[in-house]
Short mmCIF file of C-alpha atoms and ligand atoms in Angstrom, two decimals:
data_model
loop_
_atom_site.label_atom_id
_atom_site.label_comp_id
_atom_site.label_asym_id
_atom_site.label_seq_id
_atom_site.Cartn_x
_atom_site.Cartn_y
_atom_site.Cartn_z
CA MET N 1 18.09 21.56 15.77
CA ILE N 2 21.43 21.28 13.86
CA PRO N 3 22.99 17.58 13.09
CA ILE N 4 26.56 17.27 14.42
CA ILE N 5 28.06 14.09 11.37
CA THR N 6 31.76 12.06 11.59
CA ALA N 7 34.72 12.22 10.01
CA PHE N 8 38.31 11.86 9.74
CA GLU N 9 40.59 13.99 11.31
CA GLN N 10 43.45 12.72 8.99
CA SER N 11 41.30 11.32 6.22
CA PRO N 12 43.41 9.68 4.06
CA ASP N 13 42.97 10.57 1.44
CA ARG N 14 44.62 13.92 2.48
CA GLY N 15 41.64 16.92 1.54
CA LYS N 16 40.57 15.06 -1.79
CA GLY N 17 37.27 15.00 -0.77
CA GLN N 18 37.36 10.00 -1.55
CA ALA N 19 35.76 10.15 2.19
CA ARG N 20 31.97 9.33 2.14
CA ASP N 21 31.45 12.58 5.04
CA MET N 22 31.76 14.16 1.54
CA ARG N 23 28.83 13.38 0.06
CA VAL N 24 26.88 13.95 4.22
CA ARG N 25 28.23 17.84 4.02
CA TRP N 26 27.06 18.07 -0.04
CA ALA N 27 24.02 16.80 0.94
CA LEU N 28 23.66 19.25 3.73
CA GLU N 29 24.96 22.46 2.16
CA GLU N 30 21.92 21.52 -0.36
CA VAL N 31 19.83 21.56 1.42
CA GLY N 32 21.06 24.77 3.57
CA GLN N 33 21.08 23.34 6.74
CA PRO N 34 24.03 23.31 9.09
CA TYR N 35 26.09 21.07 10.23
CA ASP N 36 28.63 20.35 12.90
CA VAL N 37 31.78 17.86 12.62
CA ARG N 38 32.91 15.98 15.26
CA LEU N 39 36.62 14.40 13.53
CA VAL N 40 37.29 11.20 15.25
CA SER N 41 40.72 9.14 14.93
CA PHE N 42 41.06 5.79 13.60
CA ARG N 43 40.98 4.19 18.06
CA GLU N 44 38.11 6.02 18.73
CA MET N 45 36.00 4.67 15.05
CA LYS N 46 36.62 1.49 16.67
CA GLU N 47 35.36 2.54 20.16
CA PRO N 48 31.92 0.94 21.41
CA ALA N 49 30.76 5.04 21.99
CA HIS N 50 31.73 5.45 18.16
CA ARG N 51 30.22 1.57 17.82
CA ALA N 52 27.21 2.57 19.67
CA VAL N 53 25.96 5.13 16.53
CA GLN N 54 28.44 2.80 13.70
CA PRO N 55 28.49 -1.11 13.86
CA PHE N 56 30.86 -0.85 11.73
CA GLY N 57 34.04 1.36 13.30
CA GLN N 58 33.17 3.78 10.29
CA ILE N 59 32.31 7.08 9.39
CA PRO N 60 30.97 9.03 8.85
CA THR N 61 27.60 9.60 11.47
CA TYR N 62 25.19 11.38 11.92
CA GLU N 63 23.45 12.49 15.20
CA GLU N 64 20.85 15.12 14.79
CA GLY N 65 18.42 15.43 18.46
CA ASP N 66 17.77 11.37 19.51
CA LEU N 67 18.03 10.53 15.90
CA ALA N 68 20.93 8.40 15.05
CA LEU N 69 22.20 7.58 11.76
CA PHE N 70 24.80 5.49 10.30
CA GLU N 71 25.15 5.15 5.80
CA SER N 72 26.05 7.97 4.08
CA GLY N 73 23.67 6.76 1.92
CA ALA N 74 20.80 6.31 4.30
CA ILE N 75 22.10 9.44 5.55
CA VAL N 76 21.73 11.09 2.31
CA PHE N 77 18.09 9.95 1.95
CA HIS N 78 17.37 11.13 5.40
CA ILE N 79 17.95 14.71 4.24
CA ALA N 80 16.89 14.25 1.32
CA GLU N 81 14.17 13.12 3.25
CA SER N 82 13.15 16.47 4.99
CA HIS N 83 14.22 19.39 3.67
CA ALA N 84 12.94 20.31 0.05
CA GLY N 85 16.02 20.72 -2.37
CA LEU N 86 17.61 17.17 -3.05
CA LEU N 87 14.38 15.19 -4.06
CA PRO N 88 11.19 16.22 -6.80
CA ASP N 89 8.00 17.29 -5.33
CA ASP N 90 6.09 14.05 -8.17
CA PRO N 91 6.04 10.83 -5.73
CA HIS N 92 6.30 9.33 -9.45
CA ALA N 93 9.29 11.19 -9.61
CA ARG N 94 11.08 10.85 -6.10
CA ALA N 95 10.64 7.31 -6.55
CA ARG N 96 12.55 7.46 -9.87
CA ALA N 97 15.25 9.50 -8.04
CA THR N 98 15.14 7.93 -4.82
CA ALA N 99 16.10 3.98 -7.65
CA TRP N 100 18.80 6.34 -9.12
CA MET N 101 20.30 6.98 -5.71
CA PHE N 102 20.85 3.55 -5.27
CA ALA N 103 22.18 2.57 -8.51
CA ALA N 104 25.25 4.82 -7.62
CA VAL N 105 25.46 2.77 -3.72
CA SER N 106 24.84 -0.34 -4.94
CA THR N 107 24.93 -1.20 -8.98
CA ILE N 108 27.66 1.05 -10.01
CA GLU N 109 29.68 1.83 -6.62
CA PRO N 110 30.94 -2.02 -5.60
CA PRO N 111 33.17 -3.15 -8.63
CA ILE N 112 34.71 0.09 -7.80
CA VAL N 113 35.55 -0.55 -4.60
CA GLU N 114 36.45 -3.70 -5.40
CA ARG N 115 38.99 -2.48 -7.70
CA GLU N 116 40.48 -0.26 -4.45
CA GLN N 117 40.25 -2.56 -2.78
CA VAL N 118 42.42 -5.22 -4.73
CA ARG N 119 44.57 -2.94 -6.01
CA TYR N 120 45.75 -2.49 -1.20
CA ALA N 121 45.04 -5.46 -1.07
CA GLU N 122 46.77 -7.88 -3.81
CA GLY N 123 48.99 -4.82 -5.39
CA ASP N 124 52.46 -6.90 -4.68
CA LYS N 125 50.98 -10.59 -6.13
CA PRO N 126 52.21 -11.40 -9.22
CA TRP N 127 48.04 -11.83 -10.74
CA TYR N 128 47.97 -9.15 -10.22
CA ALA N 129 48.41 -7.26 -13.51
CA ASP N 130 46.33 -9.73 -15.06
CA ARG N 131 43.49 -9.70 -12.33
CA LEU N 132 43.46 -5.39 -12.66
CA PRO N 133 41.91 -5.45 -16.29
CA ILE N 134 38.92 -7.74 -15.20
CA LEU N 135 38.15 -5.63 -12.80
CA GLU N 136 38.38 -2.25 -14.96
CA ASP N 137 35.78 -4.19 -17.34
CA ARG N 138 33.45 -4.43 -14.91
CA ILE N 139 33.89 -1.23 -14.27
CA ARG N 140 32.93 -0.49 -17.73
CA VAL N 141 29.98 -2.61 -18.33
CA ARG N 142 28.75 -0.47 -15.90
CA LEU N 143 29.47 2.98 -16.98
CA ASP N 144 28.72 1.92 -20.89
CA ASP N 145 25.42 1.90 -19.41
CA LEU N 146 25.14 4.75 -17.55
CA SER N 147 27.08 7.34 -20.10
CA ALA N 148 24.43 5.26 -22.56
CA ARG N 149 20.90 6.09 -20.61
CA LEU N 150 22.27 10.20 -19.25
CA GLY N 151 23.29 10.46 -23.23
CA ASP N 152 22.81 14.58 -23.86
CA ALA N 153 21.07 14.70 -20.47
CA GLU N 154 21.90 17.45 -17.47
CA TRP N 155 21.13 15.12 -14.55
CA LEU N 156 19.77 11.45 -14.73
CA ASP N 157 16.65 12.57 -14.77
CA GLY N 158 15.33 16.04 -14.84
CA ALA N 159 17.03 18.27 -12.03
CA PHE N 160 19.44 17.89 -10.13
CA SER N 161 19.05 15.04 -7.25
CA ALA N 162 20.42 13.75 -4.45
CA GLY N 163 20.50 10.05 -7.41
CA ASP N 164 22.55 12.96 -8.76
CA LEU N 165 24.09 14.12 -5.82
CA LEU N 166 25.70 9.83 -4.58
CA MET N 167 26.32 8.80 -8.12
CA VAL N 168 28.92 12.28 -9.14
CA MET N 169 30.36 10.89 -5.13
CA VAL N 170 30.74 7.64 -6.74
CA LEU N 171 32.47 8.04 -10.20
CA ARG N 172 34.59 10.73 -7.70
CA ARG N 173 36.22 7.23 -7.07
CA LEU N 174 38.52 6.38 -10.48
CA GLU N 175 39.68 10.30 -10.77
CA GLY N 176 43.38 10.01 -11.09
CA ILE N 177 42.97 6.77 -13.04
CA GLY N 178 41.91 7.92 -16.77
CA MET N 179 38.61 5.98 -16.93
CA LEU N 180 36.15 7.81 -16.55
CA GLU N 181 37.27 10.34 -19.29
CA GLU N 182 37.03 7.24 -21.72
CA TYR N 183 33.35 8.83 -21.34
CA PRO N 184 33.00 11.81 -21.87
CA SER N 185 28.92 12.73 -21.38
CA LEU N 186 29.65 10.95 -17.35
CA SER N 187 33.45 13.23 -17.31
CA ALA N 188 31.01 16.06 -18.02
CA TYR N 189 28.35 15.49 -15.84
CA VAL N 190 31.31 14.74 -12.79
CA ALA N 191 32.57 17.85 -13.87
CA ARG N 192 28.63 19.52 -13.85
CA GLY N 193 28.40 17.83 -10.04
CA LYS N 194 32.05 20.40 -8.82
CA ALA N 195 31.28 22.85 -10.20
CA ARG N 196 27.79 23.73 -7.79
CA PRO N 197 28.12 25.88 -5.07
CA ALA N 198 27.22 23.63 -2.29
CA TYR N 199 29.70 21.19 -3.59
CA GLN N 200 32.32 23.54 -3.73
CA ARG N 201 31.40 24.88 0.40
CA ALA N 202 31.08 21.04 1.02
CA PHE N 203 34.48 20.34 -0.31
CA ALA N 204 36.74 23.11 1.09
CA ALA N 205 34.94 21.97 4.63
CA GLN N 206 36.99 18.89 4.10
CA LEU N 207 39.95 20.10 2.77
CA ALA N 208 40.06 22.47 6.16
CA VAL N 209 40.17 20.00 8.08
CA PHE N 210 43.31 18.25 5.96
CA THR N 211 45.46 21.69 5.83
CA ALA N 212 44.17 22.54 9.92
CA ALA N 213 45.95 18.90 10.43
CA SER N 214 48.62 19.47 8.43
CA THR N 215 50.20 22.65 9.50
CA GLY N 216 48.67 22.30 13.56
N1 LIG W 301 28.63 2.06 4.08
C1 LIG W 301 29.74 2.39 4.26
C2 LIG W 301 28.92 3.66 4.28
O1 LIG W 301 28.76 4.36 3.42
O2 LIG W 301 28.33 4.57 5.85
C3 LIG W 301 31.02 2.43 4.32
C4 LIG W 301 31.24 3.28 4.88
C5 LIG W 301 33.10 3.80 4.86
O3 LIG W 301 33.80 2.84 4.38
N2 LIG W 301 33.55 4.53 5.69
C6 LIG W 301 34.47 4.61 5.51
C7 LIG W 301 35.64 4.27 6.92
O4 LIG W 301 35.22 4.59 8.19
C8 LIG W 301 36.21 5.63 4.97
S1 LIG W 301 35.15 6.27 3.68
N3 LIG W 301 37.01 3.58 6.87
C9 LIG W 301 38.05 3.55 8.27
C10 LIG W 301 37.43 1.86 7.91
O5 LIG W 301 36.90 0.99 8.51
O6 LIG W 301 38.26 1.41 9.45
C11 LIG W 301 35.95 5.20 2.41
C12 LIG W 301 37.17 5.83 1.94
C13 LIG W 301 37.95 5.90 2.72
C14 LIG W 301 39.81 6.85 2.09
C15 LIG W 301 39.70 7.43 0.81
N4 LIG W 301 40.62 7.68 0.22
O7 LIG W 301 41.67 7.65 0.61
O8 LIG W 301 40.59 7.74 -0.47
C16 LIG W 301 38.20 6.65 -0.15
C17 LIG W 301 37.00 6.32 0.49
#
Protein backbone atom coordinates (compact mmCIF):
# COMPACT_ATOMS: atom_id res chain seq x y z
CA MET A 1 0.00 0.00 0.00
CA ILE A 2 1.57 3.30 -1.11
CA PRO A 3 0.96 6.01 1.50
CA ILE A 4 -0.35 9.40 0.41
CA ILE A 5 0.84 12.54 2.17
CA THR A 6 -0.39 16.09 1.79
CA ALA A 7 1.75 19.14 1.13
CA PHE A 8 1.20 22.79 0.23
CA GLU A 9 0.23 23.37 -3.38
CA GLN A 10 2.25 26.58 -3.04
CA SER A 11 4.64 26.57 -0.12
CA PRO A 12 5.21 30.03 1.34
CA ASP A 13 8.89 29.19 1.77
CA ARG A 14 9.35 28.89 -2.02
CA GLY A 15 10.80 25.38 -1.91
CA LYS A 16 13.22 25.80 0.99
CA GLY A 17 11.84 22.66 2.62
CA GLN A 18 10.68 24.35 5.82
CA ALA A 19 7.07 23.14 5.66
CA ARG A 20 6.48 20.04 7.73
CA ASP A 21 5.80 17.66 4.85
CA MET A 22 9.61 17.70 4.43
CA ARG A 23 10.03 15.70 7.66
CA VAL A 24 7.63 13.08 6.45
CA ARG A 25 9.18 12.91 2.99
CA TRP A 26 12.64 12.51 4.54
CA ALA A 27 11.46 9.71 6.85
CA LEU A 28 9.85 7.88 3.94
CA GLU A 29 13.01 8.25 1.87
CA GLU A 30 15.19 6.98 4.74
CA VAL A 31 13.20 3.75 4.98
CA GLY A 32 12.83 3.34 1.23
CA GLN A 33 9.05 3.62 1.21
CA PRO A 34 7.63 5.11 -2.03
CA TYR A 35 4.81 7.59 -1.48
CA ASP A 36 2.34 9.76 -3.33
CA VAL A 37 1.65 13.40 -2.60
CA ARG A 38 -1.68 15.20 -2.73
CA LEU A 39 -1.12 18.93 -3.03
CA VAL A 40 -3.67 21.09 -1.26
CA SER A 41 -4.47 24.77 -1.53
CA PHE A 42 -4.98 26.94 1.57
CA ARG A 43 -8.72 26.83 0.88
CA GLU A 44 -8.81 23.03 0.58
CA MET A 45 -6.91 22.64 3.86
CA LYS A 46 -9.75 24.32 5.70
CA GLU A 47 -12.54 22.28 4.11
CA PRO A 48 -14.32 19.44 5.94
CA ALA A 49 -12.78 16.70 3.78
CA HIS A 50 -9.26 17.70 4.84
CA ARG A 51 -10.26 18.49 8.42
CA ALA A 52 -11.64 14.98 8.74
CA VAL A 53 -7.97 13.87 8.66
CA GLN A 54 -6.29 17.03 10.03
CA PRO A 55 -8.63 18.63 12.59
CA PHE A 56 -6.69 21.90 12.52
CA GLY A 57 -6.79 22.31 8.76
CA GLN A 58 -3.04 21.97 8.26
CA ILE A 59 -0.52 19.88 6.36
CA PRO A 60 0.97 17.29 6.48
CA THR A 61 -1.35 14.32 6.64
CA TYR A 62 -0.60 10.67 5.97
CA GLU A 63 -3.04 8.11 4.61
CA GLU A 64 -2.26 4.47 4.17
CA GLY A 65 -5.20 2.16 3.51
CA ASP A 66 -7.71 2.86 6.25
CA LEU A 67 -5.14 4.60 8.47
CA ALA A 68 -5.33 8.40 8.45
CA LEU A 69 -2.81 10.33 10.54
CA PHE A 70 -1.94 13.94 11.27
CA GLU A 71 0.90 15.61 13.26
CA SER A 72 4.27 15.35 11.57
CA GLY A 73 5.92 13.91 14.71
CA ALA A 74 3.32 11.15 14.97
CA ILE A 75 3.61 10.42 11.26
CA VAL A 76 7.41 10.15 11.44
CA PHE A 77 7.03 7.91 14.50
CA HIS A 78 4.59 5.66 12.65
CA ILE A 79 6.95 5.38 9.69
CA ALA A 80 9.88 4.66 12.01
CA GLU A 81 7.91 2.03 13.92
CA SER A 82 6.69 0.23 10.85
CA HIS A 83 9.96 0.07 8.90
CA ALA A 84 13.57 -0.73 9.71
CA GLY A 85 16.15 2.04 9.68
CA LEU A 86 14.93 4.91 11.85
CA LEU A 87 14.73 3.37 15.32
CA PRO A 88 17.22 1.00 16.94
CA ASP A 89 16.17 -2.60 17.69
CA ASP A 90 17.42 -2.51 21.30
CA PRO A 91 14.37 -1.51 23.41
CA HIS A 92 16.22 1.00 25.57
CA ALA A 93 18.00 2.62 22.63
CA ARG A 94 14.65 2.74 20.84
CA ALA A 95 13.01 4.46 23.79
CA ARG A 96 15.86 6.98 23.96
CA ALA A 97 15.58 7.72 20.22
CA THR A 98 11.86 8.28 20.77
CA ALA A 99 12.67 10.67 23.60
CA TRP A 100 14.80 12.69 21.17
CA MET A 101 11.85 12.86 18.77
CA PHE A 102 9.74 14.37 21.52
CA ALA A 103 12.59 16.65 22.60
CA ALA A 104 12.80 18.03 19.07
CA VAL A 105 9.11 18.90 18.75
CA SER A 106 8.24 19.74 22.33
CA THR A 107 11.42 21.23 23.85
CA ILE A 108 13.50 22.71 21.03
CA GLU A 109 10.86 23.68 18.47
CA PRO A 110 8.44 25.78 20.59
CA PRO A 111 10.77 28.73 21.31
CA ILE A 112 11.88 28.71 17.65
CA VAL A 113 8.27 28.81 16.46
CA GLU A 114 7.42 31.49 18.99
CA ARG A 115 10.15 33.72 17.59
CA GLU A 116 8.79 33.20 14.06
CA GLN A 117 5.23 33.88 15.09
CA VAL A 118 6.09 37.02 17.00
CA ARG A 119 8.02 38.28 13.97
CA TYR A 120 5.00 37.71 11.69
CA ALA A 121 2.44 39.09 14.12
CA GLU A 122 4.35 41.85 15.91
CA GLY A 123 7.34 42.61 13.69
CA ASP A 124 6.01 46.10 12.96
CA LYS A 125 5.20 46.96 16.57
CA PRO A 126 7.32 49.39 18.60
CA TRP A 127 8.10 46.78 21.28
CA TYR A 128 9.40 44.19 18.82
CA ALA A 129 13.04 45.35 18.97
CA ASP A 130 13.01 44.84 22.76
CA ARG A 131 11.15 41.54 22.59
CA LEU A 132 13.29 39.85 19.93
CA PRO A 133 16.46 39.42 22.06
CA ILE A 134 14.36 37.89 24.85
CA LEU A 135 12.89 35.34 22.44
CA GLU A 136 16.32 34.60 20.97
CA ASP A 137 17.84 34.10 24.40
CA ARG A 138 15.14 31.51 25.14
CA ILE A 139 16.25 29.65 22.03
CA ARG A 140 19.91 29.92 23.10
CA VAL A 141 19.12 28.33 26.46
CA ARG A 142 17.97 25.22 24.56
CA LEU A 143 20.79 25.32 22.00
CA ASP A 144 23.43 25.63 24.74
CA ASP A 145 22.16 22.44 26.35
CA LEU A 146 21.64 20.60 23.09
CA SER A 147 25.13 21.37 21.83
CA ALA A 148 26.60 20.37 25.22
CA ARG A 149 24.81 17.01 24.98
CA LEU A 150 25.77 16.42 21.34
CA GLY A 151 29.42 17.26 22.04
CA ASP A 152 31.60 15.81 19.30
CA ALA A 153 29.19 12.98 18.51
CA GLU A 154 27.88 12.48 15.02
CA TRP A 155 24.27 11.90 16.13
CA LEU A 156 22.39 12.36 19.40
CA ASP A 157 22.43 8.76 20.61
CA GLY A 158 24.47 6.33 18.55
CA ALA A 159 23.30 5.70 15.01
CA PHE A 160 21.18 8.19 13.07
CA SER A 161 17.53 7.87 14.16
CA ALA A 162 14.13 9.48 13.79
CA GLY A 163 15.19 11.64 16.75
CA ASP A 164 18.00 13.11 14.67
CA LEU A 165 15.71 13.51 11.68
CA LEU A 166 13.24 15.63 13.62
CA MET A 167 15.98 17.52 15.46
CA VAL A 168 17.77 18.45 12.23
CA MET A 169 14.49 19.63 10.72
CA VAL A 170 13.68 21.72 13.78
CA LEU A 171 17.16 23.29 13.84
CA ARG A 172 16.85 24.06 10.13
CA ARG A 173 14.14 26.54 11.06
CA LEU A 174 16.97 28.76 12.39
CA GLU A 175 18.62 28.96 8.97
CA GLY A 176 19.08 32.46 7.67
CA ILE A 177 18.99 34.28 11.00
CA GLY A 178 22.59 33.60 12.08
CA MET A 179 21.80 31.81 15.34
CA LEU A 180 22.77 28.30 14.34
CA GLU A 181 26.17 29.63 13.32
CA GLU A 182 26.80 30.50 16.98
CA TYR A 183 26.95 26.73 17.57
CA PRO A 184 29.51 25.14 15.22
CA SER A 185 28.76 21.59 16.43
CA LEU A 186 25.03 22.04 15.80
CA SER A 187 25.71 23.62 12.40
CA ALA A 188 27.85 20.61 11.49
CA TYR A 189 25.13 18.27 12.82
CA VAL A 190 22.51 19.90 10.59
CA ALA A 191 24.91 19.76 7.63
CA ARG A 192 25.41 16.01 8.24
CA GLY A 193 21.67 15.48 8.21
CA LYS A 194 21.24 17.48 5.04
CA ALA A 195 24.02 15.54 3.35
CA ARG A 196 22.17 12.25 3.70
CA PRO A 197 20.99 10.93 0.33
CA ALA A 198 17.45 10.42 1.68
CA TYR A 199 17.30 14.07 2.78
CA GLN A 200 18.50 15.18 -0.65
CA ARG A 201 15.83 13.15 -2.43
CA ALA A 202 13.12 14.50 -0.13
CA PHE A 203 14.33 18.07 -0.58
CA ALA A 204 14.43 17.73 -4.37
CA ALA A 205 10.89 16.34 -4.40
CA GLN A 206 9.41 19.23 -2.45
CA LEU A 207 11.44 21.76 -4.46
CA ALA A 208 10.03 20.26 -7.67
CA VAL A 209 6.53 21.17 -6.43
CA PHE A 210 7.54 24.81 -6.07
CA THR A 211 9.35 24.86 -9.41
CA ALA A 212 6.37 23.32 -11.23
CA ALA A 213 3.97 25.80 -9.60
CA SER A 214 6.12 28.80 -10.49
CA THR A 215 6.82 27.80 -14.11
CA GLY A 216 3.47 26.25 -14.95
N1 LIG B 1 2.05 20.33 14.82
C1 LIG B 1 1.67 20.20 13.42
C2 LIG B 1 2.57 19.16 12.75
O1 LIG B 1 3.72 19.02 13.18
O2 LIG B 1 2.11 18.47 11.82
C3 LIG B 1 1.82 21.56 12.78
C4 LIG B 1 1.44 21.54 11.31
C5 LIG B 1 1.66 22.91 10.68
O3 LIG B 1 2.07 23.88 11.34
N2 LIG B 1 1.40 22.96 9.39
C6 LIG B 1 1.55 24.20 8.67
C7 LIG B 1 0.22 24.58 8.03
O4 LIG B 1 -0.47 23.76 7.51
C8 LIG B 1 2.58 24.00 7.55
S1 LIG B 1 4.18 23.60 8.21
N3 LIG B 1 -0.10 25.86 8.09
C9 LIG B 1 -1.31 26.38 7.51
C10 LIG B 1 -2.30 26.78 8.53
O5 LIG B 1 -2.10 26.53 9.74
O6 LIG B 1 -3.32 27.34 8.11
C11 LIG B 1 4.63 25.16 9.05
C12 LIG B 1 5.41 26.04 8.13
C13 LIG B 1 4.80 26.71 7.12
C14 LIG B 1 5.54 27.54 6.30
C15 LIG B 1 6.89 27.71 6.54
N4 LIG B 1 7.65 28.59 5.71
O7 LIG B 1 7.14 29.16 4.76
O8 LIG B 1 8.86 28.78 5.98
C16 LIG B 1 7.50 27.02 7.56
C17 LIG B 1 6.76 26.17 8.37
